[in-house]
Amino acid sequence: MIELKNVTRRFGQTVAVDHIDLTVETGEVCVLVGSSGCGKSTTLRMINRLLPTSSGEIQVDGEDIAGMDLQRLRLNMGYAIQGTGLFPHWTVARNIALVPRLLKWPKARIQARVSELLEMLDMDPARFAGAYPQQLSGGQAQRVGVARALAADPNILLMDEPFGALDAITRENLQLEMLRLQRQLKKTTVFVTHDIDEALRLATRIAVMDQGRIIQHDTPENILRRPASDFVENLVGRQDRGLKLMALRPVRDLMTPHDKPHPAEPGADGLKEDDSLRLALSVMLWQDLQQVAVFDHLGNETGVLLRQRLIEGGV
Amino acid sequence: MRTWRTPILWLAVLLALVLGMEALEPLFRLIQPDTQGVIYRRESFLFLLGNHVLLVLVSATIGTLAAVAGGIFATRPLGRDFLPLVSQIASIGQTFPPVAVLALAVPVLGFGEGPTLVALVLYGLLPVLRNTLAGLDGLDPAVTEAARGMGMSARQVLFQVEIPLAGRVILAGIRTSVTINIATAAIGSTIGARTLGDPVIAGLVNGNTAYVLQGALLIGLLALMTDSLFEALENVWARRVASPQPVA
């Protein structure tokens, strides 16, 4: 658990972060979102003390970080940033092994961990372990950046616009990967972004920041349904909210289940239970369907989603 | 082995000339037909070469250590305030011609190897300092930020990340510094240091072109040998420590 209590950060005369209170519960993903200069990165960098606070207190699991040994604090916090910050003179394997080496893990354990992480991120260890960062694509480099942050299995993950420099398709892939990882790993995560869609997709709770203050701290659904101010309402897109809400809910929520799942006919078209309602609507509109079959991850048909139901109950 | 071929080749040519200059006597007689001694014999070339190399080596070691230390200091949080000052000094220093540095050293320090050494150290500092600053300051800030954020200590960041990445630029600075100082050390002969500049000065004073040529030839070869040695070192550094080129 991370708690910020009345934290302020000034740069000379400017107040970058203005008396904020924020609690990130264990295992949740807190996304700080706002336009550039709103203080979100500054807030993140105070948590691992890359920047000192001007006043206020930050606690990690109840302990004031100001009194903690700097190395111990940071080695227990994975850190991934925009542009990856990978060391260009080290191989992928050595980059990932950075924190385990600092923690003096035995060699065999480090090697096993590097392979495990590469596989977890869908990169072939045989091909990538010995490669250098410049030999990777932007998406691959960012995966390695995430692997490096996760290497020593830290309790906390700090991510500063990690996908900011990637193209839209790669970014979406990595966001999905991030969701998948988070379901397995349940790291207490603070994630900074300026992209509200990224925030809505990844967050357990979103903290909307403006001019150094937290305007609203709530679940994605509540941010969409009950924006606390005009600023938040504009940020989420006043008229786009219906579709954004649908994007938050899985098909499973509204489908009419079969009494007994049965195997799908070969070549049958349909949706997966985890697909969003927004996707379902898109499919129905495009193919002009009144209902769509829903499959589970094994490929069995478990139910159908009716267009009527979706229109009435989707938002 | 291929890396070191060029410097070894130049070294062989240099040593052959130093030891066997006599063999070229007929050649120099063509240039200077009406003079008795066409080969410089007041001091052995080997002694002059040794002294020359020693002067450069000592001054380069002191200069490099001081300049790299200064560059590191000026790029630490503690020394950041001095960075503009230090880099200005480094740039201004470059506009001084080496001869002027020597000329200024004499009234203060007198004649001989001592003042030459001081002048060489001072002049050799600047290219190394400039490149150390450029190398360390020019690193991708994301890399050092990630290094600190992941929990590396300041010392680990410096020795495992910054120096290896800036090393090639620093090495290029040392290369410039040493090459210039090989030439500057020769001018040291005008203020009484025993170097390969001796035959050049003696030749100029006595109107003996053959002497001048012998000195110039050896100084040139020494500079070429050193330059190719550093090129080889830079390549080794790039291959072993810094990053390889991306494969297409």
Coordinates of C-alpha atoms in Angstrom, one line a residue:
Chain A
M1 CA 0.0 0.0 0.0
I2 CA 1.2 3.5 -0.9
E3 CA -0.1 6.5 0.9
L4 CA 0.6 10.1 0.0
K5 CA -0.3 12.5 2.8
N6 CA -0.5 16.2 2.1
V7 CA 2.4 16.0 -0.3
T8 CA 3.7 19.1 -1.9
R9 CA 6.6 19.6 -4.3
R10 CA 7.8 23.1 -5.4
F11 CA 10.4 23.9 -8.1
G12 CA 11.5 27.4 -7.1
Q13 CA 8.4 29.5 -7.1
T14 CA 6.2 27.0 -9.1
V15 CA 4.2 24.5 -7.2
A16 CA 4.3 21.3 -9.2
V17 CA 2.3 19.1 -6.8
D18 CA 0.0 20.9 -4.4
H19 CA -1.0 19.2 -1.1
I20 CA -2.2 16.0 -2.5
D21 CA -3.6 13.0 -0.6
L22 CA -3.6 9.6 -2.4
T23 CA -3.9 6.0 -1.3
V24 CA -3.0 3.2 -3.6
E25 CA -4.3 -0.1 -2.2
T26 CA -2.1 -3.3 -2.4
G27 CA -2.6 -5.0 -5.7
E28 CA -4.5 -2.2 -7.4
V29 CA -3.4 -0.2 -10.5
C30 CA -3.7 3.5 -9.8
V31 CA -3.4 5.6 -13.0
L32 CA -2.4 9.2 -12.7
V33 CA -3.8 11.0 -15.7
G34 CA -3.7 14.6 -16.8
S35 CA -2.1 16.9 -19.4
S36 CA 1.6 17.6 -19.4
G37 CA 2.8 19.7 -16.5
C38 CA -0.1 18.7 -14.2
G39 CA 2.3 17.1 -11.7
K40 CA 1.7 13.4 -12.4
S41 CA 5.3 12.5 -13.2
T42 CA 6.5 14.6 -10.3
T43 CA 4.2 12.6 -8.0
L44 CA 5.5 9.3 -9.3
R45 CA 9.1 10.3 -9.0
M46 CA 8.6 11.3 -5.4
I47 CA 7.4 7.8 -4.6
N48 CA 10.9 6.3 -5.4
R49 CA 12.6 9.5 -4.1
L50 CA 14.1 10.5 -7.5
L51 CA 12.7 13.8 -6.3
P52 CA 12.4 14.8 -2.7
T53 CA 9.1 16.1 -1.3
S54 CA 8.9 19.7 -0.3
S55 CA 6.5 18.9 2.4
G56 CA 4.2 16.1 3.4
E57 CA 4.8 12.4 3.9
I58 CA 4.8 9.3 1.7
Q59 CA 4.4 5.9 3.3
V60 CA 4.9 2.5 1.7
D61 CA 3.2 -0.3 3.7
G62 CA 3.0 2.1 6.6
E63 CA 6.7 3.1 6.7
D64 CA 7.7 6.7 5.9
I65 CA 10.0 6.4 2.8
A66 CA 12.0 9.5 3.9
G67 CA 13.7 7.4 6.6
M68 CA 14.3 4.3 4.5
D69 CA 17.6 3.3 2.9
L70 CA 17.4 4.6 -0.7
Q71 CA 18.7 1.5 -2.3
R72 CA 16.4 -0.8 -0.3
L73 CA 13.4 1.4 -1.3
R74 CA 14.2 1.5 -5.0
L75 CA 15.2 -2.2 -5.3
N76 CA 11.7 -3.1 -4.2
M77 CA 10.1 -0.8 -6.8
G78 CA 10.1 -1.8 -10.4
Y79 CA 10.5 1.3 -12.6
A80 CA 9.7 1.5 -16.3
I81 CA 9.8 4.8 -18.2
Q82 CA 9.1 6.2 -21.6
G83 CA 11.9 5.5 -24.0
T84 CA 12.7 2.4 -21.9
G85 CA 16.0 3.7 -20.5
L86 CA 17.6 0.4 -21.4
F87 CA 21.4 0.4 -21.2
P88 CA 22.5 0.3 -24.8
H89 CA 25.9 -1.3 -24.0
W90 CA 24.3 -4.3 -22.2
T91 CA 22.5 -7.2 -23.8
V92 CA 18.8 -7.8 -23.2
A93 CA 19.6 -10.5 -20.6
R94 CA 21.9 -8.3 -18.7
N95 CA 19.5 -5.4 -18.8
I96 CA 16.8 -7.6 -17.3
A97 CA 19.2 -9.0 -14.7
L98 CA 20.1 -5.5 -13.4
V99 CA 18.2 -5.6 -10.1
P100 CA 18.8 -9.3 -9.4
R101 CA 22.5 -8.7 -9.8
L102 CA 22.3 -5.7 -7.5
L103 CA 20.6 -8.0 -5.0
K104 CA 23.4 -10.5 -5.6
W105 CA 21.3 -13.4 -6.6
P106 CA 23.2 -16.5 -7.6
K107 CA 24.0 -16.7 -11.4
A108 CA 21.8 -19.7 -12.1
R109 CA 18.8 -18.1 -10.5
I110 CA 19.3 -14.9 -12.5
Q111 CA 19.5 -16.9 -15.7
A112 CA 16.3 -18.8 -15.0
R113 CA 14.5 -15.6 -14.1
V114 CA 15.6 -13.8 -17.3
S115 CA 14.3 -16.7 -19.4
E116 CA 11.1 -16.9 -17.5
L117 CA 10.4 -13.2 -17.9
L118 CA 11.2 -13.2 -21.6
E119 CA 8.8 -16.1 -22.1
M120 CA 6.2 -14.4 -20.0
L121 CA 6.4 -11.4 -22.4
D122 CA 6.2 -13.6 -25.4
M123 CA 9.9 -13.2 -26.5
D124 CA 12.0 -16.2 -27.4
P125 CA 14.9 -16.2 -24.9
A126 CA 17.2 -18.0 -27.4
R127 CA 16.7 -15.2 -29.9
F128 CA 16.5 -12.1 -27.7
A129 CA 18.7 -12.8 -24.6
G130 CA 21.9 -12.0 -26.4
A131 CA 20.5 -9.1 -28.5
Y132 CA 21.3 -5.5 -27.8
P133 CA 18.6 -2.9 -27.2
Q134 CA 19.2 -1.2 -30.6
Q135 CA 18.4 -4.4 -32.3
L136 CA 14.9 -4.5 -31.0
S137 CA 11.7 -2.8 -32.3
G138 CA 10.1 -0.1 -30.1
G139 CA 7.5 -2.6 -28.8
Q140 CA 10.1 -5.3 -28.0
A141 CA 12.4 -2.8 -26.2
Q142 CA 9.4 -1.7 -24.1
R143 CA 8.6 -5.3 -23.2
V144 CA 12.2 -5.6 -22.1
G145 CA 11.8 -2.4 -20.1
V146 CA 8.8 -4.0 -18.3
A147 CA 10.7 -7.3 -17.8
R148 CA 13.5 -5.4 -16.2
A149 CA 11.1 -3.6 -13.9
L150 CA 9.6 -7.0 -12.9
A151 CA 12.9 -8.9 -12.6
A152 CA 13.3 -9.1 -8.9
D153 CA 9.6 -9.5 -8.3
P154 CA 9.2 -6.1 -6.5
N155 CA 6.0 -5.4 -4.6
I156 CA 5.5 -2.1 -6.3
L157 CA 5.6 -1.1 -9.9
L158 CA 6.1 2.5 -11.0
M159 CA 5.4 3.2 -14.7
D160 CA 5.9 6.6 -16.2
E161 CA 4.2 6.8 -19.6
P162 CA 5.9 3.5 -20.6
F163 CA 3.9 3.1 -23.8
G164 CA 3.9 6.8 -24.7
A165 CA 6.4 6.6 -27.6
L166 CA 4.8 3.6 -29.3
D167 CA 2.5 3.5 -32.3
A168 CA -1.2 2.9 -31.6
I169 CA -1.2 -0.8 -32.5
T170 CA 1.9 -1.7 -30.5
R171 CA 0.6 0.3 -27.6
E172 CA -2.7 -1.5 -27.6
N173 CA -0.9 -4.9 -27.6
L174 CA 1.2 -3.9 -24.7
Q175 CA -1.8 -2.6 -22.8
L176 CA -3.5 -6.0 -23.2
E177 CA -0.3 -7.7 -22.2
M178 CA -0.1 -5.5 -19.1
L179 CA -3.7 -6.4 -18.2
R180 CA -2.9 -10.1 -18.5
L181 CA 0.3 -9.8 -16.4
Q182 CA -1.5 -7.7 -13.8
R183 CA -4.2 -10.4 -13.4
Q184 CA -1.4 -12.9 -12.7
L185 CA 1.0 -10.8 -10.6
K186 CA -1.3 -8.3 -8.8
K187 CA 1.4 -5.7 -8.3
T188 CA 0.6 -2.5 -6.5
T189 CA 1.1 -0.2 -9.5
V190 CA 1.3 3.5 -10.1
F191 CA 1.0 4.3 -13.8
V192 CA 1.3 7.7 -15.3
T193 CA -0.2 8.6 -18.6
H194 CA -1.8 11.5 -20.5
D195 CA -4.0 9.1 -22.5
I196 CA -7.4 8.8 -20.9
D197 CA -8.3 5.7 -22.9
E198 CA -5.1 4.0 -21.6
A199 CA -6.2 5.0 -18.1
L200 CA -9.7 3.7 -18.5
R201 CA -8.4 0.4 -19.8
L202 CA -5.7 -0.3 -17.3
A203 CA -6.8 1.3 -14.1
T204 CA -8.4 -0.1 -11.0
R205 CA -8.8 3.5 -9.9
I206 CA -7.9 6.7 -11.8
A207 CA -6.6 9.9 -10.2
V208 CA -7.2 12.8 -12.5
M209 CA -4.7 15.6 -12.0
D210 CA -4.7 19.2 -13.0
Q211 CA -2.3 22.0 -11.9
G212 CA -0.8 19.9 -9.2
R213 CA -4.0 18.8 -7.6
I214 CA -6.0 15.6 -7.7
I215 CA -9.4 16.6 -9.1
Q216 CA -11.0 13.2 -8.8
H217 CA -9.9 9.8 -7.6
D218 CA -12.3 7.1 -8.5
T219 CA -13.0 3.9 -10.5
P220 CA -13.0 4.2 -14.3
E221 CA -16.8 3.7 -14.3
N222 CA -17.5 6.4 -11.8
I223 CA -15.1 8.8 -13.6
L224 CA -17.2 8.3 -16.7
R225 CA -20.6 8.3 -15.0
R226 CA -20.1 11.0 -12.4
P227 CA -17.2 13.3 -13.5
A228 CA -16.4 15.7 -10.6
S229 CA -16.0 18.8 -12.7
D230 CA -16.1 20.2 -16.2
F231 CA -12.4 19.4 -16.5
V232 CA -12.9 15.7 -15.9
E233 CA -16.0 15.7 -18.2
N234 CA -14.0 17.3 -21.0
L235 CA -11.1 14.9 -20.4
V236 CA -13.2 11.8 -20.8
G237 CA -15.1 13.2 -23.8
R238 CA -18.6 14.5 -23.0
Q239 CA -20.4 12.7 -25.9
D240 CA -18.1 9.7 -26.2
R241 CA -18.9 8.4 -22.8
G242 CA -21.5 5.8 -23.8
L243 CA -19.0 3.9 -25.9
K244 CA -16.3 4.3 -23.3
L245 CA -18.5 2.8 -20.6
M246 CA -19.3 -0.1 -22.9
A247 CA -15.6 -0.6 -23.4
L248 CA -15.2 -1.2 -19.7
R249 CA -17.7 -4.1 -19.5
P250 CA -17.1 -7.6 -20.8
V251 CA -19.7 -9.5 -22.9
R252 CA -20.1 -12.0 -20.1
D253 CA -22.1 -9.4 -18.1
L254 CA -25.0 -9.1 -20.6
M255 CA -25.0 -12.4 -22.4
T256 CA -27.9 -14.9 -22.2
P257 CA -26.1 -18.1 -21.2
H258 CA -27.0 -21.5 -22.6
D259 CA -28.2 -24.1 -20.2
K260 CA -25.2 -26.2 -21.2
P261 CA -22.2 -25.0 -23.2
H262 CA -21.8 -26.9 -26.4
P263 CA -18.9 -27.1 -28.7
A264 CA -18.9 -24.5 -31.5
E265 CA -19.5 -25.6 -35.1
P266 CA -16.2 -25.3 -37.0
G267 CA -15.7 -21.9 -38.6
A268 CA -18.5 -20.3 -36.5
D269 CA -18.1 -16.6 -35.9
G270 CA -18.6 -15.0 -32.6
L271 CA -17.3 -13.1 -29.5
K272 CA -15.2 -14.2 -26.6
E273 CA -16.6 -13.7 -23.0
D274 CA -13.8 -11.3 -22.2
D275 CA -14.4 -9.0 -25.3
S276 CA -15.9 -5.7 -24.5
L277 CA -19.5 -4.7 -25.1
R278 CA -18.2 -1.9 -27.3
L279 CA -16.6 -4.5 -29.6
A280 CA -19.8 -6.5 -29.5
L281 CA -21.8 -3.5 -30.6
S282 CA -19.3 -2.8 -33.4
V283 CA -19.6 -6.3 -34.7
M284 CA -23.4 -6.2 -34.6
L285 CA -23.6 -2.9 -36.4
W286 CA -21.1 -3.9 -39.1
Q287 CA -22.6 -7.4 -39.8
D288 CA -26.1 -6.2 -39.1
L289 CA -26.8 -9.0 -36.6
Q290 CA -29.6 -9.2 -34.0
Q291 CA -27.5 -11.6 -31.9
V292 CA -24.0 -12.9 -31.7
A293 CA -22.7 -16.2 -30.3
V294 CA -20.3 -16.1 -27.3
F295 CA -17.5 -18.5 -26.8
D296 CA -15.3 -19.2 -23.7
H297 CA -11.6 -19.5 -23.9
L298 CA -11.8 -23.2 -24.8
G299 CA -13.9 -22.4 -27.9
N300 CA -17.2 -23.8 -26.5
E301 CA -20.3 -21.7 -27.2
T302 CA -21.6 -20.6 -23.8
G303 CA -24.3 -18.2 -24.7
V304 CA -25.6 -15.5 -27.0
L305 CA -25.6 -11.7 -26.8
L306 CA -28.8 -10.1 -28.0
R307 CA -28.7 -6.7 -29.7
Q308 CA -31.8 -5.6 -27.8
R309 CA -30.2 -6.4 -24.5
L310 CA -27.0 -4.7 -25.4
I311 CA -28.8 -1.4 -26.4
E312 CA -30.9 -1.4 -23.3
G313 CA -28.4 -2.5 -20.7
G314 CA -25.0 -1.6 -22.2
V315 CA -24.5 1.7 -20.4
Chain B
M1 CA 45.3 -9.2 -34.4
R2 CA 44.1 -7.2 -37.4
T3 CA 43.1 -4.3 -35.0
W4 CA 46.7 -3.8 -34.0
R5 CA 48.4 -4.2 -37.4
T6 CA 48.5 -0.6 -38.4
P7 CA 50.1 0.7 -35.1
I8 CA 52.6 -2.1 -35.1
L9 CA 53.5 -1.3 -38.7
W10 CA 54.1 2.3 -37.9
L11 CA 56.1 1.4 -34.8
A12 CA 58.3 -0.9 -37.0
V13 CA 59.0 1.9 -39.5
L14 CA 59.7 4.4 -36.7
L15 CA 62.2 2.0 -34.9
A16 CA 63.9 1.1 -38.2
L17 CA 64.5 4.8 -38.9
V18 CA 65.6 5.6 -35.4
L19 CA 68.2 2.8 -35.4
G20 CA 69.1 2.9 -39.1
M21 CA 69.1 6.6 -40.0
E22 CA 72.8 6.2 -41.1
A23 CA 71.7 4.0 -43.9
L24 CA 69.8 6.9 -45.5
E25 CA 73.0 9.1 -45.6
P26 CA 73.2 9.1 -49.4
L27 CA 69.7 10.2 -49.6
F28 CA 70.2 13.2 -47.3
R29 CA 73.4 14.0 -49.1
L30 CA 71.3 14.7 -52.2
I31 CA 69.3 17.3 -50.3
Q32 CA 72.3 18.8 -48.5
P33 CA 75.3 18.2 -50.9
D34 CA 77.8 20.8 -49.6
T35 CA 77.7 20.0 -45.8
Q36 CA 80.0 17.6 -44.0
G37 CA 77.6 16.0 -41.4
V38 CA 74.2 15.2 -42.9
I39 CA 73.1 12.9 -40.2
Y40 CA 72.3 14.4 -36.8
R41 CA 74.9 12.9 -34.3
R42 CA 74.9 15.1 -31.3
E43 CA 72.6 12.7 -29.5
S44 CA 71.3 9.3 -30.5
F45 CA 67.9 9.3 -32.0
L46 CA 66.9 6.5 -29.7
F47 CA 67.6 8.7 -26.6
L48 CA 65.7 11.6 -28.1
L49 CA 62.7 9.3 -29.0
G50 CA 62.8 7.8 -25.5
N51 CA 62.8 11.2 -23.8
H52 CA 60.2 12.6 -26.1
V53 CA 57.8 9.6 -25.4
L54 CA 58.5 9.9 -21.7
L55 CA 57.6 13.6 -21.7
V56 CA 54.3 12.9 -23.6
L57 CA 53.5 9.8 -21.5
V58 CA 53.9 11.5 -18.1
S59 CA 52.1 14.7 -19.2
A60 CA 49.3 12.7 -20.8
T61 CA 48.8 10.6 -17.7
I62 CA 48.7 13.5 -15.4
G63 CA 46.5 15.6 -17.8
T64 CA 44.1 12.8 -18.5
L65 CA 43.6 11.9 -14.8
A66 CA 43.0 15.5 -13.9
A67 CA 40.7 16.2 -16.8
V68 CA 38.6 13.1 -16.4
A69 CA 38.3 13.7 -12.7
G70 CA 37.3 17.3 -13.4
G71 CA 34.8 16.3 -16.0
I72 CA 33.2 13.8 -13.7
F73 CA 33.1 16.3 -10.8
A74 CA 31.4 19.0 -13.0
T75 CA 28.7 16.5 -14.1
R76 CA 27.9 15.3 -10.6
P77 CA 25.0 17.0 -8.7
L78 CA 27.5 18.5 -6.3
G79 CA 29.6 20.1 -9.1
R80 CA 26.8 21.0 -11.5
D81 CA 27.1 24.6 -10.6
F82 CA 30.6 24.6 -12.0
L83 CA 29.7 23.0 -15.3
P84 CA 29.3 26.2 -17.3
L85 CA 32.5 27.6 -15.9
V86 CA 34.5 24.4 -16.5
S87 CA 33.2 23.9 -20.1
Q88 CA 34.0 27.6 -20.8
I89 CA 37.6 27.1 -19.6
A90 CA 37.8 24.0 -21.7
S91 CA 36.7 25.8 -24.9
I92 CA 38.7 29.0 -24.3
G93 CA 41.8 26.9 -23.6
Q94 CA 41.5 25.3 -27.0
T95 CA 41.9 28.7 -28.8
F96 CA 45.5 29.1 -27.3
P97 CA 48.1 27.9 -29.8
P98 CA 50.5 25.3 -28.1
V99 CA 53.5 27.5 -28.9
A100 CA 52.0 30.3 -26.8
V101 CA 51.5 27.9 -23.9
L102 CA 55.2 27.1 -24.0
A103 CA 56.3 30.7 -24.4
L104 CA 54.2 31.7 -21.4
A105 CA 55.7 28.8 -19.3
V106 CA 59.3 29.9 -19.7
P107 CA 59.2 33.2 -17.8
V108 CA 57.4 31.5 -15.0
L109 CA 59.3 28.2 -14.8
G110 CA 62.6 28.7 -16.7
F111 CA 64.1 26.3 -19.2
G112 CA 64.3 22.5 -19.5
E113 CA 62.0 19.5 -19.2
G114 CA 60.1 20.9 -16.2
P115 CA 58.4 23.8 -17.9
T116 CA 57.8 21.7 -21.0
L117 CA 56.1 19.1 -18.9
V118 CA 53.9 21.7 -17.2
A119 CA 53.0 23.2 -20.5
L120 CA 52.1 19.8 -22.0
V121 CA 50.0 18.9 -19.0
L122 CA 48.1 22.2 -19.2
Y123 CA 47.5 22.0 -22.9
G124 CA 46.7 18.3 -22.9
L125 CA 44.0 18.8 -20.2
L126 CA 41.7 20.7 -22.4
P127 CA 40.7 18.3 -25.2
V128 CA 40.2 15.5 -22.6
L129 CA 38.1 17.8 -20.4
R130 CA 36.0 18.9 -23.2
N131 CA 35.3 15.4 -24.4
T132 CA 34.7 14.1 -20.9
L133 CA 32.0 16.7 -20.5
A134 CA 30.5 16.1 -23.9
G135 CA 30.5 12.4 -23.3
L136 CA 29.0 12.4 -19.8
D137 CA 26.6 15.3 -20.5
G138 CA 25.5 13.9 -23.8
L139 CA 24.1 10.6 -22.4
D140 CA 20.4 9.8 -22.9
P141 CA 18.9 11.1 -19.7
A142 CA 16.4 8.2 -19.7
V143 CA 19.3 5.8 -19.3
T144 CA 20.8 7.4 -16.2
E145 CA 17.3 8.1 -14.7
A146 CA 16.4 4.4 -15.2
A147 CA 19.7 3.4 -13.6
R148 CA 19.1 5.5 -10.5
G149 CA 15.4 4.6 -10.4
M150 CA 16.2 0.9 -10.4
G151 CA 18.3 1.3 -7.4
M152 CA 21.9 1.7 -8.6
S153 CA 24.2 3.7 -6.3
A154 CA 25.8 6.9 -7.7
R155 CA 29.1 5.0 -8.0
Q156 CA 27.5 2.1 -9.8
V157 CA 25.8 4.4 -12.3
L158 CA 29.1 6.2 -12.9
F159 CA 31.3 3.1 -13.4
Q160 CA 28.8 0.7 -15.0
V161 CA 26.8 3.0 -17.1
E162 CA 28.2 6.5 -17.6
I163 CA 31.9 5.8 -18.1
P164 CA 31.4 2.8 -20.5
L165 CA 28.9 4.8 -22.6
A166 CA 31.0 8.0 -22.6
G167 CA 34.3 6.1 -22.9
R168 CA 34.7 6.3 -26.6
V169 CA 34.2 10.0 -26.6
I170 CA 36.7 10.4 -23.8
L171 CA 39.2 8.2 -25.5
A172 CA 38.8 10.4 -28.6
G173 CA 39.7 13.4 -26.5
I174 CA 42.8 11.6 -25.1
R175 CA 43.8 10.8 -28.7
T176 CA 43.6 14.5 -29.7
S177 CA 45.4 15.6 -26.6
V178 CA 48.3 13.1 -27.0
T179 CA 48.7 13.7 -30.7
I180 CA 48.9 17.5 -30.2
N181 CA 51.3 17.0 -27.4
I182 CA 53.7 14.9 -29.5
A183 CA 54.0 18.0 -31.7
T184 CA 54.1 20.4 -28.8
A185 CA 56.8 18.4 -27.0
A186 CA 59.0 18.9 -30.1
I187 CA 58.7 22.6 -29.7
G188 CA 59.9 22.0 -26.1
S189 CA 63.4 21.8 -27.7
T190 CA 63.4 25.6 -28.1
I191 CA 63.3 25.9 -24.3
G192 CA 65.9 23.2 -23.6
A193 CA 64.0 20.0 -23.3
R194 CA 65.7 17.0 -25.0
T195 CA 63.2 15.8 -27.6
L196 CA 63.0 14.8 -31.3
G197 CA 62.7 18.6 -31.8
D198 CA 66.4 18.9 -31.2
P199 CA 67.5 18.0 -34.8
V200 CA 64.8 20.3 -36.2
I201 CA 66.0 23.3 -34.1
A202 CA 69.7 22.5 -34.8
G203 CA 68.9 22.2 -38.5
L204 CA 67.1 25.5 -38.6
V205 CA 69.8 27.3 -36.7
N206 CA 72.6 25.9 -38.9
G207 CA 70.7 25.9 -42.2
N208 CA 70.9 22.1 -42.4
T209 CA 67.7 20.9 -44.1
A210 CA 68.7 17.3 -43.6
Y211 CA 68.6 17.6 -39.8
V212 CA 65.2 19.3 -40.0
L213 CA 63.9 16.5 -42.2
Q214 CA 65.2 13.7 -39.9
G215 CA 63.6 15.3 -36.8
A216 CA 60.3 16.0 -38.6
L217 CA 60.2 12.5 -40.1
L218 CA 60.5 10.9 -36.7
I219 CA 58.0 13.2 -35.0
G220 CA 55.5 12.6 -37.8
L221 CA 56.0 8.8 -37.6
L222 CA 55.6 8.9 -33.8
A223 CA 52.3 10.9 -34.2
L224 CA 51.0 8.5 -36.8
M225 CA 51.9 5.5 -34.7
T226 CA 50.1 6.9 -31.7
D227 CA 47.1 8.0 -33.6
S228 CA 46.6 4.6 -35.1
L229 CA 47.2 3.0 -31.7
F230 CA 44.3 5.1 -30.3
E231 CA 42.1 4.2 -33.3
A232 CA 42.7 0.6 -32.5
L233 CA 41.9 1.2 -28.8
E234 CA 38.6 3.0 -29.7
N235 CA 37.6 0.1 -31.8
V236 CA 38.4 -2.4 -29.1
W237 CA 36.4 -0.3 -26.6
A238 CA 33.4 -0.1 -29.0
R239 CA 33.4 -3.8 -29.4
R240 CA 34.0 -4.9 -25.9
V241 CA 32.4 -2.3 -23.7
A242 CA 30.1 0.0 -25.6
S243 CA 27.2 -1.1 -27.8
P244 CA 27.6 -2.7 -31.2
Q245 CA 26.0 -1.3 -34.3
P246 CA 22.4 -2.4 -34.9
V247 CA 22.0 -5.2 -37.4
A248 CA 19.8 -4.2 -40.3

